[in-house]
Amino acid sequence: MLSRVSTSALRKGLCTAPRWSLLPRSRRGLLTLAIETSCDDTSVAIVEKESNAVQIHFLDKVTCDTSAYQGIHPVVALESHQENIASLQQTINVSSDSQLRRKPDFVCSTRGPGFRSNLFVGLDTGKALSVAWQVPFVGVHHMQAHLLTPRLPITPEFPFLSILISGGHTMLVKSSSITDHEIMASTVDRALGEALDKAAREIIPPFLLQTSKSTMYGKLLEEFAFPNGKADYADYQAPKSRHDELIPRENPWGWSFTEPWAHSRQLQYSFCFIGSTLARIFSAREAAGQTISHEERIALAREAMRTSFEHLASRTIMALESLAKQGPEKEVKTLVVSGGVAANQYLMTVLRSWLDARGFGHVGLVAPPPYLCTDNAAMIAWAGMEMFEAGWRTNLTSRAIRKWSLDPREGDGGVLGPFGWERAEDHFVQ
């Protein structure tokens, strides 16, 4: 089964069918068609930039339903891409009116990182369209796209600090330009999104879990923990000092979650503690022949999120303090949160409270709209536009990349490291 998400349904009129024209280039914006197929979402977008305004003319995606596997199944996802990529392209034609259209100025697709076979579906489709239309092609770095997505509606100025959190990645990144991203911290074990998905499978009663048609169980965990939304955590206050972080929270059941490296200032993340703590609690209950009540399950969900989010916030504050000590020129004005977990509103509350409580109230906190947090082709379009306007194109001999770092200081050279990049003056442009 497939789950389909259309921007028109999410934004109710803010995204319209594409209205392409044959106007001279000077009288119209920069237009691109973008494709995303790195994991289990098949997505296509038409995005146009004119002056400082950006319009998403079209955004649609089909998400492969792998809930039967309680996680991503790469082969099933690949088959979904193969079945739906052409029909999504056709949807653009069906949904647009009959007036004359113009071809995009360039085409872009996700080149990596991700499942290589899945990436090739979108990459090869994008390259084929660029050949058919005789326009340039840009192969986009998926994680770079997540980092730059907040610049689509908000445009935070460089440099800014980003927390990039998803089911596959958790990292703290200082972005100084569209291609210079310094990784300041990353997870030593599992990603936060993956840890929350696993926690959801343990905590949420099976009859509720089975109602989900998506493997985005982290979102289900947030809804389960806070049925009344923000009202359930409106009184949250961050610990005011490092000492306060270490004070355990009591509850009627006698268990607690302990933040890893609580007594150190290591700029690293670890989220395995969530699964190990839950395993210990459930095993103890089973050994004692006790059941876990609905109330206790809600408490477990809240504590799993609170401790993991505070661990994330604690290391972020350490990074901000480190940058501040290096002088005013190293400080950042904005903290960006991107990736699928950025849609969690409790996380945003926790981070804002920590910034205010620890002397960084002047640092802005921004995240994309929830529908742009998860994988989508609009973010690929925007990253492609930023690279295109900076003069970068991708050679048609380029291949999909399974692992691709962001940081130019890494062994593979970061965003610009792989072969295939060309400058505009070296590339045929019609």
Coordinates of C-alpha atoms in Angstrom, one line a residue:
M1 CA 0.0 0.0 0.0
L2 CA 1.1 3.6 -0.6
S3 CA 0.6 6.8 1.3
R4 CA 0.3 9.9 -0.8
V5 CA 0.9 13.4 0.5
S6 CA 0.2 16.4 -1.7
T7 CA 1.2 20.0 -0.9
S8 CA -2.2 21.2 -2.1
A9 CA -3.8 19.2 0.7
L10 CA -1.3 20.4 3.3
R11 CA -1.3 24.1 2.3
K12 CA -4.8 24.5 1.0
G13 CA -4.3 26.8 -1.9
L14 CA -0.9 28.1 -1.2
C15 CA 0.5 25.8 -3.8
T16 CA -1.1 25.9 -7.2
A17 CA -0.8 24.0 -10.4
P18 CA 2.2 25.2 -12.5
R19 CA 1.6 28.2 -14.6
W20 CA 4.5 28.1 -17.1
S21 CA 4.9 30.7 -19.8
L22 CA 7.1 31.6 -22.7
L23 CA 8.2 34.9 -21.3
P24 CA 11.8 36.1 -21.8
R25 CA 14.2 34.9 -19.1
S26 CA 14.5 38.5 -17.8
R27 CA 10.8 38.7 -17.1
R28 CA 10.4 35.5 -15.2
G29 CA 11.9 33.6 -12.3
L30 CA 14.4 30.7 -12.1
L31 CA 12.4 27.5 -12.6
T32 CA 13.4 24.0 -11.7
L33 CA 11.9 20.5 -11.6
A34 CA 13.3 18.4 -8.7
I35 CA 13.1 14.7 -7.9
E36 CA 13.8 12.9 -4.5
T37 CA 14.1 9.1 -4.2
S38 CA 16.8 8.6 -1.6
C39 CA 14.8 6.4 0.8
D40 CA 11.1 5.5 0.8
D41 CA 9.5 8.8 -0.5
T42 CA 9.1 9.3 -4.2
S43 CA 8.7 13.1 -4.6
V44 CA 8.5 15.6 -7.4
A45 CA 8.4 19.4 -7.2
I46 CA 8.3 22.5 -9.4
V47 CA 9.8 25.5 -7.7
E48 CA 10.4 29.0 -9.0
K49 CA 12.5 31.8 -7.5
E50 CA 11.9 35.4 -8.6
S51 CA 13.9 38.2 -6.8
N52 CA 13.5 37.3 -3.1
A53 CA 10.3 35.4 -3.5
V54 CA 10.0 31.6 -3.9
Q55 CA 6.9 29.8 -5.1
I56 CA 6.3 26.1 -4.8
H57 CA 4.1 25.6 -7.9
F58 CA 3.8 21.8 -7.4
L59 CA 4.8 19.4 -4.7
D60 CA 3.6 15.8 -4.4
K61 CA 5.0 12.6 -3.0
V62 CA 4.2 8.9 -2.6
T63 CA 5.5 7.2 0.5
C64 CA 5.9 3.5 0.4
D65 CA 3.9 1.7 3.2
T66 CA 6.4 -0.6 4.9
S67 CA 4.6 -0.7 8.2
A68 CA 4.4 -4.5 7.9
Y69 CA 8.1 -4.5 8.4
Q70 CA 8.0 -1.8 11.2
G71 CA 10.7 0.0 9.3
I72 CA 12.2 0.9 5.9
H73 CA 12.5 -2.1 3.5
P74 CA 14.9 -0.9 0.7
V75 CA 13.7 -3.4 -1.9
V76 CA 10.0 -2.6 -1.4
A77 CA 10.8 1.1 -1.4
L78 CA 12.8 0.7 -4.7
E79 CA 9.8 -1.0 -6.3
S80 CA 7.6 1.9 -5.2
H81 CA 10.0 4.4 -6.8
Q82 CA 9.9 2.5 -10.0
E83 CA 6.1 2.3 -10.0
N84 CA 5.4 5.9 -9.1
I85 CA 8.1 8.2 -10.6
A86 CA 6.5 8.4 -14.0
S87 CA 3.0 8.8 -12.7
L88 CA 4.1 11.7 -10.5
Q89 CA 5.7 13.4 -13.5
Q90 CA 2.4 12.8 -15.3
T91 CA 0.5 14.4 -12.5
I92 CA 2.2 17.7 -13.2
N93 CA 0.7 17.7 -16.7
V94 CA -2.7 16.6 -15.6
S95 CA -3.0 19.2 -12.8
S96 CA -1.7 22.1 -15.0
D97 CA -4.0 24.2 -17.2
S98 CA -3.9 24.1 -21.0
Q99 CA -1.9 27.3 -21.5
L100 CA 1.6 27.1 -23.1
R101 CA 4.3 26.0 -20.7
R102 CA 8.0 26.6 -20.6
K103 CA 10.6 24.1 -19.8
P104 CA 12.6 24.4 -16.5
D105 CA 15.9 26.3 -16.5
F106 CA 17.5 23.2 -15.1
V107 CA 16.6 19.8 -13.5
C108 CA 17.8 18.5 -10.2
S109 CA 17.7 15.1 -8.4
T110 CA 19.0 13.7 -5.1
R111 CA 22.4 12.2 -5.8
G112 CA 23.2 11.0 -2.3
P113 CA 23.5 9.9 0.4
G114 CA 20.9 7.1 0.5
F115 CA 20.1 3.7 -0.9
R116 CA 22.0 3.6 -4.2
S117 CA 19.5 1.6 -6.1
N118 CA 16.7 4.0 -5.0
L119 CA 18.8 7.1 -5.7
F120 CA 19.4 5.9 -9.3
V121 CA 15.7 5.9 -10.0
G122 CA 15.5 9.6 -9.5
L123 CA 19.0 10.4 -10.7
D124 CA 18.6 8.7 -14.0
T125 CA 15.1 10.2 -14.5
G126 CA 16.4 13.7 -13.8
K127 CA 19.4 13.2 -16.2
A128 CA 17.1 11.9 -18.9
L129 CA 14.8 15.0 -18.6
S130 CA 17.8 17.3 -18.7
V131 CA 18.9 15.7 -22.0
A132 CA 15.4 15.8 -23.4
W133 CA 15.0 19.4 -22.6
Q134 CA 18.6 20.3 -23.2
V135 CA 19.0 22.1 -19.9
P136 CA 21.7 21.7 -17.2
F137 CA 21.5 19.1 -14.4
V138 CA 22.3 19.4 -10.7
G139 CA 22.8 16.3 -8.5
V140 CA 21.9 17.4 -4.9
H141 CA 23.4 16.3 -1.6
H142 CA 20.4 15.1 0.5
M143 CA 21.7 16.4 3.8
Q144 CA 22.8 19.7 2.4
A145 CA 19.2 20.1 1.2
H146 CA 17.9 19.5 4.7
L147 CA 20.3 22.1 6.1
L148 CA 19.4 24.7 3.5
T149 CA 15.6 24.1 3.6
P150 CA 15.0 26.8 6.3
R151 CA 16.4 29.4 3.9
L152 CA 13.5 28.7 1.5
P153 CA 10.9 30.4 3.6
I154 CA 13.1 32.3 6.1
T155 CA 16.6 32.8 4.7
P156 CA 18.8 32.8 7.9
E157 CA 22.1 34.4 7.1
F158 CA 25.4 32.5 7.2
P159 CA 26.9 31.5 9.5
F160 CA 24.3 29.5 11.4
L161 CA 24.3 26.4 13.6
S162 CA 22.1 23.5 12.5
I163 CA 20.8 20.5 14.4
L164 CA 20.1 17.9 11.6
I165 CA 18.0 15.1 13.0
S166 CA 16.3 12.3 11.2
G167 CA 15.9 8.6 11.2
G168 CA 19.3 8.2 9.8
H169 CA 21.3 11.2 11.0
T170 CA 21.9 13.2 14.1
M171 CA 24.5 15.9 13.8
L172 CA 25.3 19.5 14.9
V173 CA 26.6 21.5 11.9
K174 CA 28.0 25.0 11.6
S175 CA 27.2 26.2 8.1
S176 CA 29.4 29.1 6.8
S177 CA 28.2 28.9 3.2
I178 CA 26.1 26.7 1.0
T179 CA 29.0 24.2 0.7
D180 CA 31.0 24.8 3.9
H181 CA 29.4 22.7 6.6
E182 CA 31.5 21.9 9.6
I183 CA 30.3 18.9 11.7
M184 CA 30.8 19.8 15.3
A185 CA 29.0 16.8 16.8
S186 CA 27.4 13.6 15.7
T187 CA 25.9 10.5 17.2
V188 CA 28.3 7.6 18.1
D189 CA 25.5 5.0 17.9
R190 CA 22.0 5.3 16.6
A191 CA 20.2 8.4 15.2
L192 CA 17.7 10.2 17.4
G193 CA 14.9 9.6 14.9
E194 CA 15.7 5.9 14.8
A195 CA 15.8 5.7 18.6
L196 CA 12.4 7.4 19.0
D197 CA 10.9 5.1 16.4
K198 CA 12.2 2.1 18.3
A199 CA 10.9 3.6 21.6
A200 CA 7.5 4.0 20.0
R201 CA 7.3 0.4 19.0
E202 CA 8.0 -0.5 22.7
I203 CA 5.8 2.0 24.4
I204 CA 2.7 2.5 22.3
P205 CA 0.1 -0.3 22.7
P206 CA 0.1 -2.6 19.7
F207 CA -3.5 -1.9 18.8
L208 CA -2.6 1.8 18.4
L209 CA 0.6 1.1 16.6
Q210 CA -1.2 -1.0 14.0
T211 CA -3.4 1.9 13.0
S212 CA -0.3 3.7 11.6
K213 CA 0.1 3.4 7.8
S214 CA 3.6 5.0 8.1
T215 CA 6.8 3.9 9.8
M216 CA 7.3 7.4 11.1
Y217 CA 6.6 6.1 14.6
G218 CA 8.3 9.1 16.2
K219 CA 5.4 11.3 15.2
L220 CA 3.0 8.8 16.6
L221 CA 5.0 8.8 19.9
E222 CA 4.6 12.6 20.2
E223 CA 0.8 12.3 19.6
F224 CA 0.6 9.5 22.2
A225 CA 2.6 11.3 24.8
F226 CA 0.8 14.7 24.4
P227 CA -2.8 14.1 23.3
N228 CA -3.6 17.7 24.1
G229 CA -0.7 19.1 22.1
K230 CA 1.3 22.0 23.5
A231 CA -1.0 22.3 26.5
D232 CA 0.6 19.2 27.9
Y233 CA 4.0 20.7 28.1
A234 CA 3.3 24.5 28.3
D235 CA 4.9 24.5 31.8
Y236 CA 8.2 23.0 30.6
Q237 CA 11.3 24.8 32.0
A238 CA 14.9 24.0 31.1
P239 CA 17.4 23.3 33.9
K240 CA 19.1 26.6 34.6
S241 CA 22.6 25.2 35.2
R242 CA 24.7 22.1 34.4
H243 CA 24.2 21.0 38.0
D244 CA 20.4 21.2 37.7
E245 CA 20.6 18.8 34.7
L246 CA 21.9 16.1 36.9
I247 CA 19.0 16.1 39.4
P248 CA 16.9 13.0 38.8
R249 CA 13.2 13.3 38.3
E250 CA 11.0 11.2 40.5
N251 CA 7.8 9.4 39.3
P252 CA 5.4 7.0 40.9
W253 CA 6.9 4.0 39.2
G254 CA 10.5 4.4 40.5
W255 CA 12.3 4.3 37.2
S256 CA 14.4 7.1 35.5
F257 CA 16.2 7.9 32.3
T258 CA 19.9 9.0 32.6
E259 CA 21.5 11.2 30.0
P260 CA 24.7 9.7 28.6
W261 CA 28.0 11.5 29.5
A262 CA 26.1 13.6 32.0
H263 CA 29.4 14.4 33.8
S264 CA 31.4 15.2 30.7
R265 CA 31.5 18.0 28.1
Q266 CA 32.0 15.7 25.1
L267 CA 30.6 17.1 21.9
Q268 CA 29.0 13.9 20.9
Y269 CA 25.5 12.4 21.0
S270 CA 24.4 8.9 22.1
F271 CA 20.8 7.7 22.0
C272 CA 21.1 4.0 22.7
F273 CA 20.2 4.8 26.4
I274 CA 16.6 5.1 25.4
G275 CA 16.3 1.5 24.1
S276 CA 18.4 0.0 26.9
T277 CA 16.4 1.9 29.6
L278 CA 13.1 0.8 28.2
A279 CA 14.3 -2.8 27.8
R280 CA 15.3 -2.8 31.5
I281 CA 11.9 -1.4 32.6
F282 CA 9.8 -3.8 30.5
S283 CA 12.0 -6.8 31.5
A284 CA 11.6 -6.0 35.2
R285 CA 7.8 -5.7 34.8
E286 CA 7.6 -9.0 32.9
A287 CA 9.7 -10.8 35.5
A288 CA 7.4 -9.5 38.3
G289 CA 4.3 -10.5 36.3
Q290 CA 3.2 -6.9 36.2
T291 CA 1.5 -5.0 33.4
I292 CA 2.3 -1.5 32.3
S293 CA -0.7 0.8 32.6
H294 CA -1.7 3.3 29.9
E295 CA -0.7 6.1 32.3
E296 CA 2.8 4.7 32.8
R297 CA 3.2 4.3 29.0
I298 CA 2.4 8.0 28.5
A299 CA 5.0 8.8 31.2
L300 CA 7.6 6.6 29.5
A301 CA 6.9 8.3 26.2
R302 CA 7.3 11.8 27.7
E303 CA 10.5 10.9 29.6
A304 CA 12.1 9.2 26.5
M305 CA 11.6 12.4 24.5
R306 CA 12.5 14.8 27.3
T307 CA 15.8 13.2 28.2
S308 CA 16.8 12.7 24.5
F309 CA 15.9 16.3 23.6
E310 CA 17.7 17.6 26.7
H311 CA 20.8 15.6 25.7
L312 CA 20.5 17.2 22.3
A313 CA 20.1 20.7 23.8
S314 CA 22.9 20.2 26.4
R315 CA 25.5 19.5 23.7
T316 CA 24.1 22.4 21.5
I317 CA 24.6 24.8 24.4
M318 CA 28.2 23.5 24.8
A319 CA 28.8 24.2 21.1
L320 CA 27.4 27.7 21.4
E321 CA 29.6 28.4 24.4
S322 CA 32.6 27.1 22.6
L323 CA 31.9 29.4 19.6
A324 CA 31.4 32.4 21.9
K325 CA 34.8 31.8 23.5
Q326 CA 36.4 32.0 20.1
G327 CA 35.3 35.6 19.7
P328 CA 32.4 37.6 18.2
E329 CA 33.3 36.7 14.6
K330 CA 32.7 33.0 15.4
E331 CA 29.3 33.4 17.1
V332 CA 26.1 32.6 15.3
K333 CA 22.8 34.4 15.4
T334 CA 20.5 31.5 14.4
L335 CA 20.0 27.9 15.4
V336 CA 18.3 25.9 12.6
V337 CA 16.6 22.6 13.2
S338 CA 16.0 20.5 10.2
G339 CA 15.2 16.9 9.2
G340 CA 12.2 14.8 10.0
V341 CA 12.4 15.1 13.8
A342 CA 12.3 18.9 13.4
A343 CA 8.6 18.6 13.0
N344 CA 8.3 17.6 16.7
Q345 CA 6.9 20.7 18.5
Y346 CA 7.9 19.5 21.9
L347 CA 11.5 19.4 20.7
M348 CA 11.2 23.1 19.6
T349 CA 9.8 24.0 23.0
V350 CA 12.7 22.3 24.8
L351 CA 15.4 24.0 22.6
R352 CA 13.9 27.4 23.0
S353 CA 13.7 27.1 26.7
W354 CA 17.3 26.0 26.9
L355 CA 18.5 28.9 24.8
D356 CA 16.7 31.3 27.0
A357 CA 17.8 29.7 30.3
R358 CA 21.5 29.4 29.4
G359 CA 22.2 32.9 28.1
F360 CA 21.5 32.5 24.4
G361 CA 18.1 34.1 24.3
H362 CA 19.4 36.3 21.5
V363 CA 19.9 33.3 19.2
G364 CA 17.0 32.8 16.9
L365 CA 15.4 29.3 16.6
V366 CA 14.0 28.4 13.2
A367 CA 12.7 25.2 11.5
P368 CA 11.0 24.6 8.1
P369 CA 7.2 24.1 8.1
P370 CA 6.4 20.5 9.2
Y371 CA 5.6 19.4 5.6
L372 CA 9.1 20.4 4.5
C373 CA 10.9 18.7 7.4
T374 CA 10.5 15.2 6.1
D375 CA 12.0 14.1 2.8
N376 CA 10.5 16.0 -0.1
A377 CA 11.5 17.3 -3.6
A378 CA 10.9 21.0 -2.7
M379 CA 14.0 20.9 -0.5
I380 CA 16.0 19.3 -3.3
A381 CA 14.8 22.0 -5.6
W382 CA 15.9 24.8 -3.2
A383 CA 19.4 23.3 -2.6
G384 CA 19.7 22.8 -6.4
M385 CA 18.8 26.4 -6.9
E386 CA 21.4 27.6 -4.4
M387 CA 24.1 25.5 -6.2
F388 CA 22.9 26.5 -9.6
E389 CA 23.0 30.2 -8.8
A390 CA 26.5 29.7 -7.3
G391 CA 27.6 28.4 -10.8
W392 CA 27.6 24.6 -10.1
R393 CA 26.3 22.0 -12.5
T394 CA 26.6 18.2 -12.5
N395 CA 28.1 16.1 -15.3
L396 CA 25.7 13.5 -16.8
T397 CA 28.3 10.8 -16.1
S398 CA 27.7 11.2 -12.4
R399 CA 26.6 8.2 -10.3
A400 CA 24.6 7.9 -7.1
I401 CA 26.5 8.0 -3.8
R402 CA 25.6 5.8 -0.9
K403 CA 27.8 7.6 1.7
W404 CA 28.6 11.3 1.1
S405 CA 29.9 13.6 3.9
L406 CA 28.9 17.2 4.3
D407 CA 32.1 18.5 5.8
P408 CA 34.9 19.5 3.3
R409 CA 37.4 18.6 6.0
E410 CA 36.3 14.9 5.6
G411 CA 38.2 12.4 3.5
D412 CA 35.8 12.5 0.6
G413 CA 35.9 16.4 0.4
G414 CA 32.3 17.0 1.5
V415 CA 29.6 18.4 -0.8
L416 CA 32.0 19.3 -3.6
G417 CA 34.3 16.3 -3.1
P418 CA 32.9 13.7 -5.6
F419 CA 33.6 13.8 -9.3
G420 CA 31.0 15.2 -11.6
W421 CA 30.8 18.9 -10.5
E422 CA 31.4 21.5 -13.2
R423 CA 31.4 25.2 -13.2
A424 CA 28.8 27.0 -15.4
E425 CA 31.4 28.3 -17.8
D426 CA 32.4 24.7 -18.6
H427 CA 28.9 23.4 -19.1
F428 CA 26.7 23.7 -22.1
V429 CA 23.7 25.9 -21.3
Q430 CA 21.1 26.5 -23.9

